[in-house]
Tab-separated table of C-alpha atoms in Angstrom:
chain	number	residue	atom	x	y	z
A	1	MET	CA	83.243	-9.571	62.911
A	2	TYR	CA	79.654	-9.223	61.954
A	3	ALA	CA	77.971	-12.582	61.821
A	4	GLU	CA	76.561	-13.968	58.596
A	5	GLU	CA	73.790	-15.987	60.178
A	6	SER	CA	70.680	-17.531	58.749
A	7	THR	CA	67.659	-15.357	58.057
A	8	ARG	CA	65.759	-16.876	60.927
A	9	GLN	CA	68.558	-16.297	63.429
A	10	ARG	CA	69.114	-12.741	62.291
A	11	GLY	CA	65.452	-11.951	62.664
A	12	GLU	CA	65.188	-13.110	66.284
A	13	GLY	CA	64.550	-10.366	68.765
A	14	LEU	CA	63.040	-7.940	66.284
A	15	GLN	CA	59.776	-6.379	67.339
A	16	HIS	CA	57.346	-4.696	64.990
A	17	ARG	CA	56.977	-1.331	66.657
A	18	PRO	CA	57.826	2.238	65.633
A	19	SER	CA	61.331	3.507	66.440
A	20	ASP	CA	62.741	6.985	66.815
A	21	ALA	CA	64.811	6.502	63.665
A	22	GLY	CA	61.762	5.582	61.623
A	23	GLY	CA	60.186	2.226	60.914
A	24	PHE	CA	60.648	-0.796	63.163
A	25	ASP	CA	63.602	-1.160	65.481
A	26	LEU	CA	65.173	-3.613	67.855
A	27	SER	CA	63.360	-3.971	71.150
A	28	LEU	CA	65.074	-2.211	74.057
A	29	GLN	CA	65.599	-5.517	75.823
A	30	LYS	CA	67.153	-7.149	72.769
A	31	LYS	CA	69.302	-4.078	72.066
A	32	GLN	CA	70.640	-4.152	75.629
A	33	GLN	CA	71.370	-7.875	75.325
A	34	LEU	CA	73.282	-7.245	72.110
A	35	LEU	CA	75.376	-4.453	73.583
A	36	GLU	CA	76.205	-6.395	76.778
A	37	ASN	CA	77.009	-9.592	74.912
A	38	ASP	CA	80.490	-10.149	73.497
A	39	ALA	CA	79.055	-12.061	70.534
A	40	PRO	CA	79.124	-10.411	67.094
A	41	ILE	CA	76.065	-8.404	66.050
A	42	PRO	CA	74.366	-9.615	62.842
A	43	TYR	CA	74.591	-7.154	59.948
A	44	GLU	CA	70.826	-6.532	59.651
A	45	GLN	CA	70.700	-5.514	63.310
A	46	VAL	CA	73.754	-3.262	62.973
A	47	ILE	CA	72.295	-1.467	59.931
A	48	THR	CA	69.144	-0.956	62.036
A	49	LEU	CA	71.238	0.472	64.880
A	50	ALA	CA	72.768	2.899	62.369
A	51	GLY	CA	69.293	4.393	62.005
A	52	PHE	CA	67.198	5.613	59.105
A	53	GLY	CA	67.303	9.276	58.246
A	54	ARG	CA	69.163	11.976	56.360
A	55	PHE	CA	71.810	9.655	54.925
A	56	HIS	CA	69.165	7.466	53.293
A	57	TYR	CA	67.332	10.415	51.774
A	58	TRP	CA	70.604	11.655	50.283
A	59	LEU	CA	71.293	8.106	49.070
A	60	LEU	CA	67.826	8.030	47.462
A	61	LEU	CA	68.470	11.353	45.737
A	62	VAL	CA	71.823	10.253	44.265
A	63	CYS	CA	70.749	6.736	43.258
A	64	GLY	CA	67.412	8.085	42.030
A	65	TRP	CA	69.183	10.611	39.822
A	66	ALA	CA	71.378	7.787	38.460
A	67	ASN	CA	68.189	5.875	37.639
A	68	ALA	CA	66.647	8.965	36.017
A	69	SER	CA	69.809	9.562	33.976
A	70	ASP	CA	69.513	6.045	32.552
A	71	ALA	CA	65.923	6.774	31.545
A	72	ILE	CA	67.014	10.021	29.884
A	73	GLU	CA	69.739	8.275	27.885
A	74	VAL	CA	67.437	5.465	26.744
A	75	LEU	CA	64.429	7.625	25.900
A	76	CYS	CA	66.372	10.339	24.084
A	77	VAL	CA	66.699	7.912	21.151
A	78	SER	CA	62.972	8.109	20.445
A	79	PHE	CA	63.206	11.928	20.288
A	80	LEU	CA	66.314	12.115	18.131
A	81	LEU	CA	65.341	9.577	15.446
A	82	PRO	CA	62.721	11.698	13.613
A	83	PHE	CA	65.297	14.479	13.172
A	84	ALA	CA	68.312	12.233	12.556
A	85	GLU	CA	66.259	10.498	9.855
A	86	CYS	CA	66.481	13.575	7.668
A	87	ASP	CA	70.094	14.577	8.400
A	88	LEU	CA	71.545	11.069	8.173
A	89	LYS	CA	69.114	9.870	5.496
A	90	LEU	CA	67.924	6.922	7.576
A	91	VAL	CA	65.409	4.381	6.317
A	92	SER	CA	62.904	2.643	8.600
A	93	SER	CA	65.032	-0.487	9.032
A	94	GLU	CA	68.030	1.602	10.112
A	95	LYS	CA	65.958	3.466	12.703
A	96	GLY	CA	64.797	0.122	14.081
A	97	LEU	CA	68.418	-1.075	14.266
A	98	ILE	CA	69.473	1.964	16.300
A	99	THR	CA	66.756	1.225	18.850
A	100	SER	CA	67.564	-2.494	18.882
A	101	PHE	CA	71.303	-1.901	19.245
A	102	THR	CA	70.671	0.317	22.263
A	103	PHE	CA	68.819	-2.575	23.919
A	104	LEU	CA	71.534	-4.994	22.778
A	105	GLY	CA	74.123	-2.827	24.518
A	106	MET	CA	71.982	-2.802	27.658
A	107	MET	CA	71.797	-6.600	27.573
A	108	ILE	CA	75.596	-6.916	27.264
A	109	GLY	CA	76.178	-4.264	29.918
A	110	GLY	CA	73.849	-5.937	32.408
A	111	LEU	CA	75.904	-9.134	32.300
A	112	VAL	CA	79.353	-7.513	32.254
A	113	TRP	CA	78.828	-4.846	34.905
A	114	GLY	CA	76.782	-7.156	37.147
A	115	VAL	CA	79.671	-9.608	37.389
A	116	LEU	CA	82.175	-6.780	37.861
A	117	SER	CA	80.044	-5.318	40.664
A	118	ASP	CA	80.035	-8.608	42.574
A	119	SER	CA	83.813	-8.795	42.175
A	120	ARG	CA	85.176	-5.247	42.405
A	121	GLY	CA	82.525	-3.296	44.294
A	122	ARG	CA	79.146	-1.644	43.803
A	123	LYS	CA	80.168	2.008	43.909
A	124	PHE	CA	83.238	1.660	41.649
A	125	THR	CA	81.334	-0.344	39.037
A	126	LEU	CA	78.345	2.011	39.108
A	127	GLN	CA	80.594	5.013	38.571
A	128	ILE	CA	82.389	3.398	35.622
A	129	ALA	CA	79.089	2.329	34.024
A	130	LEU	CA	77.668	5.857	34.375
A	131	LEU	CA	80.877	7.295	32.897
A	132	VAL	CA	80.680	4.923	29.896
A	133	ASN	CA	77.033	5.881	29.423
A	134	SER	CA	77.804	9.598	29.540
A	135	LEU	CA	80.964	9.467	27.407
A	136	PHE	CA	79.573	7.495	24.477
A	137	GLY	CA	76.204	9.237	24.685
A	138	PHE	CA	78.034	12.554	24.338
A	139	LEU	CA	80.211	11.278	21.462
A	140	SER	CA	77.114	10.042	19.617
A	141	SER	CA	76.012	13.667	19.266
A	142	PHE	CA	78.904	14.132	16.803
A	143	SER	CA	77.833	11.224	14.564
A	144	GLN	CA	77.752	12.183	10.902
A	145	ASN	CA	76.508	8.867	9.519
A	146	PHE	CA	74.390	5.869	10.392
A	147	THR	CA	77.281	3.524	11.233
A	148	SER	CA	78.946	5.799	13.782
A	149	LEU	CA	75.585	6.584	15.448
A	150	LEU	CA	74.761	2.863	15.638
A	151	ILE	CA	78.101	1.915	17.239
A	152	LEU	CA	78.119	4.785	19.724
A	153	ARG	CA	74.516	4.134	20.833
A	154	LEU	CA	75.467	0.471	21.330
A	155	LEU	CA	78.398	1.498	23.561
A	156	SER	CA	76.218	3.976	25.443
A	157	GLY	CA	73.679	1.185	25.951
A	158	ILE	CA	76.395	-0.958	27.536
A	159	GLY	CA	76.846	1.745	30.173
A	160	VAL	CA	73.097	2.056	30.763
A	161	GLY	CA	72.718	-1.718	31.022
A	162	GLY	CA	75.323	-1.818	33.782
A	163	SER	CA	74.149	1.048	35.917
A	164	ILE	CA	70.508	-0.122	36.058
A	165	PRO	CA	71.118	-3.424	37.938
A	166	VAL	CA	74.088	-2.176	39.985
A	167	VAL	CA	72.236	0.850	41.368
A	168	TRP	CA	69.589	-1.464	42.832
A	169	SER	CA	72.152	-3.709	44.543
A	170	TYR	CA	74.058	-0.705	45.881
A	171	PHE	CA	70.942	1.087	47.116
A	172	GLY	CA	69.309	-1.965	48.706
A	173	GLU	CA	72.328	-2.959	50.785
A	174	PHE	CA	72.135	0.265	52.838
A	175	LEU	CA	68.491	-0.188	53.835
A	176	PRO	CA	66.959	-1.766	56.953
A	177	LYS	CA	64.561	-4.491	55.882
A	178	ASN	CA	61.394	-2.738	57.049
A	179	ARG	CA	62.154	0.222	54.761
A	180	ARG	CA	63.253	-1.572	51.603
A	181	GLY	CA	59.861	-1.903	49.893
A	182	ALA	CA	58.905	1.775	50.165
A	183	MET	CA	62.407	3.006	49.336
A	184	PHE	CA	62.726	0.690	46.311
A	185	SER	CA	59.414	2.026	45.040
A	186	ALA	CA	60.610	5.591	45.559
A	187	LEU	CA	63.803	4.779	43.641
A	188	ALA	CA	61.765	3.290	40.775
A	189	SER	CA	59.695	6.479	40.523
A	190	PHE	CA	62.803	8.399	39.418
A	191	TRP	CA	62.525	6.636	36.054
A	192	MET	CA	59.300	8.610	35.591
A	193	MET	CA	61.239	11.764	36.474
A	194	GLY	CA	63.697	10.869	33.711
A	195	ASN	CA	60.770	10.655	31.286
A	196	ILE	CA	59.701	14.165	32.247
A	197	VAL	CA	63.221	15.612	32.049
A	198	VAL	CA	64.001	14.160	28.604
A	199	ALA	CA	60.668	15.389	27.223
A	200	ALA	CA	61.311	18.872	28.644
A	201	LEU	CA	64.829	18.945	27.195
A	202	ALA	CA	63.519	17.886	23.778
A	203	TRP	CA	60.855	20.611	23.906
A	204	LEU	CA	63.402	23.275	24.894
A	205	ILE	CA	66.344	22.360	22.652
A	206	ILE	CA	65.260	20.598	19.454
A	207	PRO	CA	63.052	23.424	18.071
A	208	GLN	CA	65.919	25.931	18.398
A	209	PRO	CA	67.415	27.205	15.110
A	210	ILE	CA	70.861	25.720	15.754
A	211	ASP	CA	72.817	24.630	12.688
A	212	TRP	CA	76.597	24.875	12.849
A	213	SER	CA	78.649	23.443	10.018
A	214	ILE	CA	82.315	23.227	9.036
A	215	GLY	CA	82.679	21.687	5.622
A	216	SER	CA	80.777	18.415	5.672
A	217	PHE	CA	80.589	18.408	9.496
A	218	GLN	CA	77.194	19.422	10.880
A	219	TYR	CA	76.085	20.104	14.435
A	220	ASN	CA	72.460	21.097	14.955
A	221	SER	CA	69.781	21.172	17.633
A	222	TRP	CA	69.042	17.444	17.866
A	223	ARG	CA	72.762	16.760	18.327
A	224	LEU	CA	72.938	19.364	21.102
A	225	PHE	CA	69.924	17.653	22.688
A	226	VAL	CA	71.773	14.299	22.664
A	227	ALA	CA	74.865	15.934	24.211
A	228	VAL	CA	72.828	17.532	27.004
A	229	CYS	CA	71.105	14.199	27.697
A	230	SER	CA	74.522	12.680	28.472
A	231	LEU	CA	75.201	15.139	31.319
A	232	PRO	CA	72.848	13.651	33.982
A	233	SER	CA	74.868	10.406	34.010
A	234	LEU	CA	78.081	12.355	34.530
A	235	ILE	CA	76.480	14.330	37.371
A	236	ALA	CA	75.307	11.091	39.031
A	237	MET	CA	78.809	9.614	38.716
A	238	LEU	CA	80.340	12.662	40.457
A	239	LEU	CA	77.702	12.681	43.222
A	240	LEU	CA	78.603	9.083	44.084
A	241	PHE	CA	81.996	10.299	45.368
A	242	LYS	CA	80.026	11.679	48.329
A	243	LEU	CA	78.779	8.205	49.294
A	244	PRO	CA	80.608	5.210	50.796
A	245	GLU	CA	80.917	1.744	49.332
A	246	SER	CA	78.144	-0.701	50.290
A	247	PRO	CA	78.908	-1.951	53.833
A	248	LYS	CA	77.230	-5.250	52.971
A	249	PHE	CA	79.647	-5.756	50.059
A	250	LEU	CA	82.621	-4.769	52.244
A	251	LEU	CA	81.497	-7.291	54.853
A	252	GLU	CA	81.193	-10.001	52.205
A	253	ARG	CA	84.735	-9.241	50.993
A	254	GLY	CA	86.191	-9.270	54.506
A	255	ARG	CA	87.105	-5.554	54.499
A	256	MET	CA	86.000	-5.019	58.086
A	257	ILE	CA	87.652	-1.667	58.849
A	258	GLU	CA	86.088	-0.102	55.742
A	259	CYS	CA	82.753	-1.712	56.598
A	260	ARG	CA	82.804	-0.277	60.098
A	261	SER	CA	83.832	3.146	58.765
A	262	ALA	CA	80.906	3.139	56.321
A	263	LEU	CA	78.450	2.171	59.061
A	264	GLN	CA	79.792	4.875	61.384
A	265	ARG	CA	79.399	7.438	58.613
A	266	ILE	CA	75.762	6.409	58.134
A	267	SER	CA	75.179	6.569	61.880
A	268	ARG	CA	76.843	9.970	62.209
A	269	ILE	CA	74.725	11.540	59.449
A	270	ASN	CA	71.560	9.937	60.874
A	271	LYS	CA	72.516	11.236	64.354
A	272	THR	CA	72.541	7.768	65.906
A	273	VAL	CA	76.267	7.733	66.723
A	274	ALA	CA	75.656	6.755	70.332
A	275	ASN	CA	73.852	3.602	69.260
A	276	LEU	CA	76.703	2.396	67.097
A	277	GLU	CA	79.467	3.507	69.447
A	278	SER	CA	77.766	1.531	72.210
A	279	ALA	CA	78.086	-1.510	70.001
A	280	ASP	CA	81.825	-1.026	69.385
A	281	SER	CA	82.775	-3.711	71.868
A	282	CYS	CA	80.739	-6.189	69.865
A	283	ILE	CA	82.407	-5.268	66.576
A	284	ASN	CA	85.688	-6.851	65.635
A	285	THR	CA	87.972	-4.021	64.476
A	286	SER	CA	90.691	-6.260	63.059
A	287	GLU	CA	90.710	-6.465	59.292
A	288	PRO	CA	91.028	-9.975	57.862
A	289	LYS	CA	93.010	-10.463	54.722
A	290	GLU	CA	90.806	-9.514	51.785
A	291	ARG	CA	90.136	-12.097	49.135
A	292	SER	CA	92.737	-11.614	46.432
A	293	ARG	CA	91.607	-9.733	43.373
A	294	LYS	CA	91.853	-11.682	40.187
A	295	PRO	CA	93.203	-10.025	37.043
A	296	LEU	CA	90.740	-8.647	34.510
A	297	SER	CA	91.700	-11.451	32.119
A	298	LEU	CA	89.904	-13.901	34.406
A	299	LEU	CA	86.727	-11.814	34.778
A	300	PHE	CA	85.096	-13.455	31.763
A	301	LYS	CA	85.654	-16.908	33.219
A	302	ASP	CA	84.400	-15.727	36.613
A	303	GLY	CA	81.377	-14.150	34.947
A	304	ILE	CA	80.385	-17.435	33.336
A	305	ALA	CA	80.832	-19.148	36.704
A	306	GLN	CA	78.620	-16.512	38.380
A	307	ILE	CA	75.868	-16.978	35.803
A	308	VAL	CA	76.107	-20.768	36.130
A	309	ALA	CA	75.807	-20.340	39.907
A	310	LEU	CA	72.408	-18.685	39.385
A	311	PHE	CA	71.111	-22.041	38.146
A	312	LEU	CA	72.393	-24.174	41.007
A	313	PRO	CA	69.565	-25.808	42.999
A	314	ALA	CA	69.493	-23.060	45.650
A	315	TRP	CA	68.792	-20.282	43.127
A	316	ARG	CA	67.453	-22.077	40.020
A	317	ILE	CA	63.725	-21.419	40.519
A	318	ARG	CA	64.289	-17.761	41.401
A	319	SER	CA	66.541	-17.180	38.378
A	320	ILE	CA	64.176	-18.836	35.904
A	321	VAL	CA	60.999	-17.202	37.270
A	322	LEU	CA	62.507	-13.707	37.414
A	323	SER	CA	63.957	-14.104	33.910
A	324	VAL	CA	60.579	-15.191	32.509
A	325	THR	CA	58.763	-12.385	34.331
A	326	THR	CA	61.264	-9.730	33.210
A	327	PHE	CA	61.063	-10.974	29.611
A	328	CYS	CA	57.264	-10.792	29.666
A	329	LEU	CA	57.240	-7.276	31.108
A	330	PHE	CA	59.772	-5.853	28.672
A	331	VAL	CA	58.090	-7.354	25.602
A	332	ASP	CA	55.035	-5.223	26.296
A	333	SER	CA	56.867	-2.210	27.760
A	334	LEU	CA	56.460	-0.278	24.518
A	335	LEU	CA	52.653	-0.418	24.769
A	336	SER	CA	52.365	2.340	27.349
A	337	ALA	CA	54.727	4.482	29.405
A	338	ALA	CA	52.102	6.911	30.665
A	339	SER	CA	50.331	7.373	33.980
A	340	SER	CA	52.999	5.778	36.157
A	341	LEU	CA	52.699	8.351	38.952
A	342	PRO	CA	49.643	6.782	40.680
A	343	GLY	CA	51.251	3.346	40.430
A	344	ASN	CA	54.510	4.609	41.940
A	345	ILE	CA	52.632	6.213	44.829
A	346	LEU	CA	50.678	2.999	45.430
A	347	THR	CA	53.813	0.864	45.560
A	348	ILE	CA	55.468	3.218	48.053
A	349	LEU	CA	52.408	2.864	50.306
A	350	LEU	CA	51.643	-0.837	49.779
A	351	MET	CA	54.898	-2.659	48.974
A	352	ASP	CA	55.744	-3.439	52.603
A	353	ARG	CA	52.096	-3.973	53.584
A	354	CYS	CA	50.870	-6.312	50.851
A	355	GLY	CA	54.151	-7.954	49.874
A	356	ARG	CA	56.170	-7.954	46.664
A	357	ARG	CA	54.784	-11.197	45.242
A	358	ALA	CA	51.112	-10.332	45.745
A	359	ILE	CA	51.542	-6.942	44.054
A	360	MET	CA	53.463	-8.546	41.184
A	361	VAL	CA	50.857	-11.244	40.519
A	362	ALA	CA	47.847	-8.920	40.771
A	363	SER	CA	49.417	-6.218	38.608
A	364	MET	CA	50.501	-8.537	35.796
A	365	VAL	CA	47.174	-10.394	35.629
A	366	ILE	CA	45.123	-7.166	35.671
A	367	SER	CA	47.422	-5.637	33.029
A	368	GLY	CA	46.952	-8.712	30.859
A	369	GLY	CA	43.189	-8.371	31.170
A	370	ALA	CA	43.374	-4.681	30.246
A	371	VAL	CA	45.157	-5.506	26.989
A	372	PHE	CA	42.194	-7.677	25.943
A	373	LEU	CA	40.008	-4.545	26.047
A	374	ILE	CA	41.925	-2.888	23.204
A	375	PRO	CA	39.560	-4.216	20.465
A	376	VAL	CA	36.536	-2.545	22.104
A	377	ILE	CA	38.108	0.940	21.922
A	378	ASN	CA	36.027	3.114	19.609
A	379	SER	CA	37.250	6.635	20.403
A	380	LYS	CA	40.390	8.553	21.207
A	381	ILE	CA	39.193	9.251	24.744
A	382	SER	CA	38.603	5.578	25.545
A	383	GLY	CA	42.036	4.780	24.121
A	384	VAL	CA	43.704	7.353	26.385
A	385	ILE	CA	41.792	6.070	29.437
A	386	LEU	CA	42.800	2.462	28.766
A	387	SER	CA	46.414	3.496	28.152
A	388	CYS	CA	46.494	5.428	31.431
A	389	PHE	CA	44.951	2.523	33.322
A	390	PHE	CA	47.436	0.074	31.825
A	391	GLY	CA	50.390	2.359	32.594
A	392	GLY	CA	49.262	2.923	36.174
A	393	VAL	CA	48.778	-0.786	36.891
A	394	SER	CA	51.777	-2.201	35.018
A	395	VAL	CA	54.260	0.063	36.808
A	396	LEU	CA	53.413	-1.842	40.004
A	397	SER	CA	54.860	-4.949	38.357
A	398	PHE	CA	58.107	-3.202	37.444
A	399	ASN	CA	58.552	-1.838	40.970
A	400	ALA	CA	57.769	-5.199	42.586
A	401	LEU	CA	60.163	-6.893	40.146
A	402	ASP	CA	62.951	-4.516	41.192
A	403	CYS	CA	62.355	-5.412	44.854
A	404	LEU	CA	62.235	-9.159	44.228
A	405	SER	CA	65.313	-9.200	41.992
A	406	THR	CA	67.345	-7.320	44.606
A	407	GLU	CA	66.233	-9.235	47.707
A	408	LEU	CA	66.122	-12.861	46.542
A	409	PHE	CA	69.849	-13.387	45.915
A	410	PRO	CA	72.879	-13.275	48.238
A	411	THR	CA	75.420	-10.449	48.183
A	412	SER	CA	77.921	-12.499	46.170
A	413	LEU	CA	75.408	-13.012	43.324
A	414	ARG	CA	73.069	-10.027	43.638
A	415	SER	CA	74.391	-7.781	40.851
A	416	THR	CA	75.076	-10.745	38.571
A	417	ALA	CA	71.471	-11.904	39.019
A	418	LEU	CA	70.100	-8.405	38.386
A	419	GLY	CA	72.294	-8.016	35.316
A	420	PHE	CA	71.270	-11.426	33.961
A	421	THR	CA	67.536	-10.893	34.416
A	422	CYS	CA	67.792	-7.361	32.978
A	423	GLY	CA	69.617	-8.890	30.003
A	424	ILE	CA	66.712	-11.276	29.452
A	425	GLY	CA	64.401	-8.268	29.641
A	426	ARG	CA	66.360	-6.490	26.912
A	427	ILE	CA	65.972	-9.558	24.698
A	428	GLY	CA	62.221	-9.236	25.260
A	429	ALA	CA	62.365	-5.536	24.353
A	430	ILE	CA	64.339	-6.226	21.170
A	431	LEU	CA	62.003	-9.031	20.100
A	432	GLY	CA	58.949	-6.918	20.910
A	433	ASN	CA	60.342	-4.006	18.909
A	434	MET	CA	61.074	-6.243	15.908
A	435	ALA	CA	58.093	-8.596	16.004
A	436	PHE	CA	55.097	-6.375	16.725
A	437	GLY	CA	55.225	-4.624	13.376
A	438	LEU	CA	55.255	-7.962	11.599
A	439	MET	CA	52.400	-9.263	13.757
A	440	VAL	CA	50.204	-6.250	13.011
A	441	ASP	CA	50.758	-6.753	9.282
A	442	ILE	CA	49.447	-10.326	9.603
A	443	ASN	CA	46.555	-9.731	11.998
A	444	CYS	CA	45.932	-7.036	14.624
A	445	ALA	CA	44.710	-9.645	17.113
A	446	ILE	CA	48.059	-11.458	17.264
A	447	PRO	CA	50.057	-8.824	19.234
A	448	ILE	CA	47.098	-8.288	21.582
A	449	VAL	CA	46.850	-11.990	22.433
A	450	THR	CA	50.650	-12.264	22.691
A	451	VAL	CA	51.071	-9.381	25.131
A	452	SER	CA	48.099	-10.396	27.253
A	453	SER	CA	49.239	-14.021	27.441
A	454	LEU	CA	52.798	-13.069	28.390
A	455	LEU	CA	51.599	-10.812	31.184
A	456	VAL	CA	49.314	-13.472	32.644
A	457	ILE	CA	52.049	-16.128	32.347
A	458	GLY	CA	54.510	-13.816	34.091
A	459	GLY	CA	52.044	-13.269	36.928
A	460	ILE	CA	51.373	-16.980	37.364
A	461	VAL	CA	55.037	-18.044	37.446
A	462	THR	CA	55.718	-15.364	40.078
A	463	LEU	CA	53.774	-17.569	42.522
A	464	LYS	CA	56.792	-19.905	42.518
A	465	LEU	CA	58.971	-17.229	44.159
A	466	PRO	CA	59.397	-16.941	47.942
A	467	GLU	CA	58.059	-13.787	49.614
A	468	PRO	CA	61.002	-11.665	50.873
A	469	THR	CA	58.929	-8.924	52.552
A	470	GLY	CA	60.141	-8.304	56.097
A	471	LYS	CA	63.064	-10.737	55.820
A	472	ASP	CA	66.801	-10.092	56.033
A	473	ILE	CA	68.841	-10.031	52.836
A	474	ASP	CA	71.673	-12.572	52.693
């Protein structure tokens, strides 16, 4: 059986030198010792033996598309509202509720699906969440009134809120530690791709003269746009059938034969079969009895217990700091979504070199300072430049946050923690969406000071987190 040892023990024998499979590998001497020794091989060293290559690029493509599909589903709301306003006779408060209910659904989904993922499996939960997202997103295209659109966007948001945290847990548990920073940053960049796809779809579909009606039932171009935006999630769900369950989760659940099969599949695709087959004598092929699955009726109780566990002494500081940081980032996320490409490229290059915490602190503090420059803008060009600068810098914080949230919790709590912190972020998004309009009506300086202060506070509290760069995940 693979050993679940301490981080320090698992890291012994690792040398920082290039390997044939990419990145750092076990030293030849240590590898030989492992293969000649009858003792179990720690998981982090086995996943390194499985290599890094074609399997991981396919994994990035599938998980990245799942991430992009979430972006498409969330952002399509901002494109549909101006046209739905006329057809459904929406007032401003109702448009705000549709946006807020989408975030509310994401908050609920993050908690529910995160707990389910830690109990029933990453891949299964991710597929169900993507299916819920796609199904209710598609059904919302048939909405003929405000109430039905509101409810269906809420239910679609529940699917989105689940797939966002689960995809990070699932993706991260396949990666050798020296590759996680760059690969997490690459995964985060697919959100930008979702932005591009949804904008292109809106440009292609909404202007078309589509207006089908049967009695009082109407189906026009903006509804077709919403239906098409639901398809990427369905495609991502189907692509996941081509991938195995997380071997780290299978190990945690005691499903050793399935774990070994998943690792061998990774090794075979990466063309490192000899490495893993040489280690067969060190791998226990007997399958212990799996922990019994509890009925769905007990999931709520287990979910509360999982959330409570996040605030036990071992995880309390991490949970509080990441929740505060996520809240601060999402409150100001509506300020700018542009110019994320340079930031995504920087995080891919620097995440493993500079460390997650350093990038997070620097990005949030610099972003907070940039917000203070808003009052000095006196032209459209200067406004665009500042917006681009803010977008390029702040995306570093989001990417570093994704890395930290995935790496700082053990397998048994990882998806629950991601779902909980994402839920806190949605609260920040809802409050930001509701409060900023009121603040501007009182005084334009209030939202500027609020956003800047939250960003700086988020950066400062991040200093309380440990630095996971280069360390094994539990």
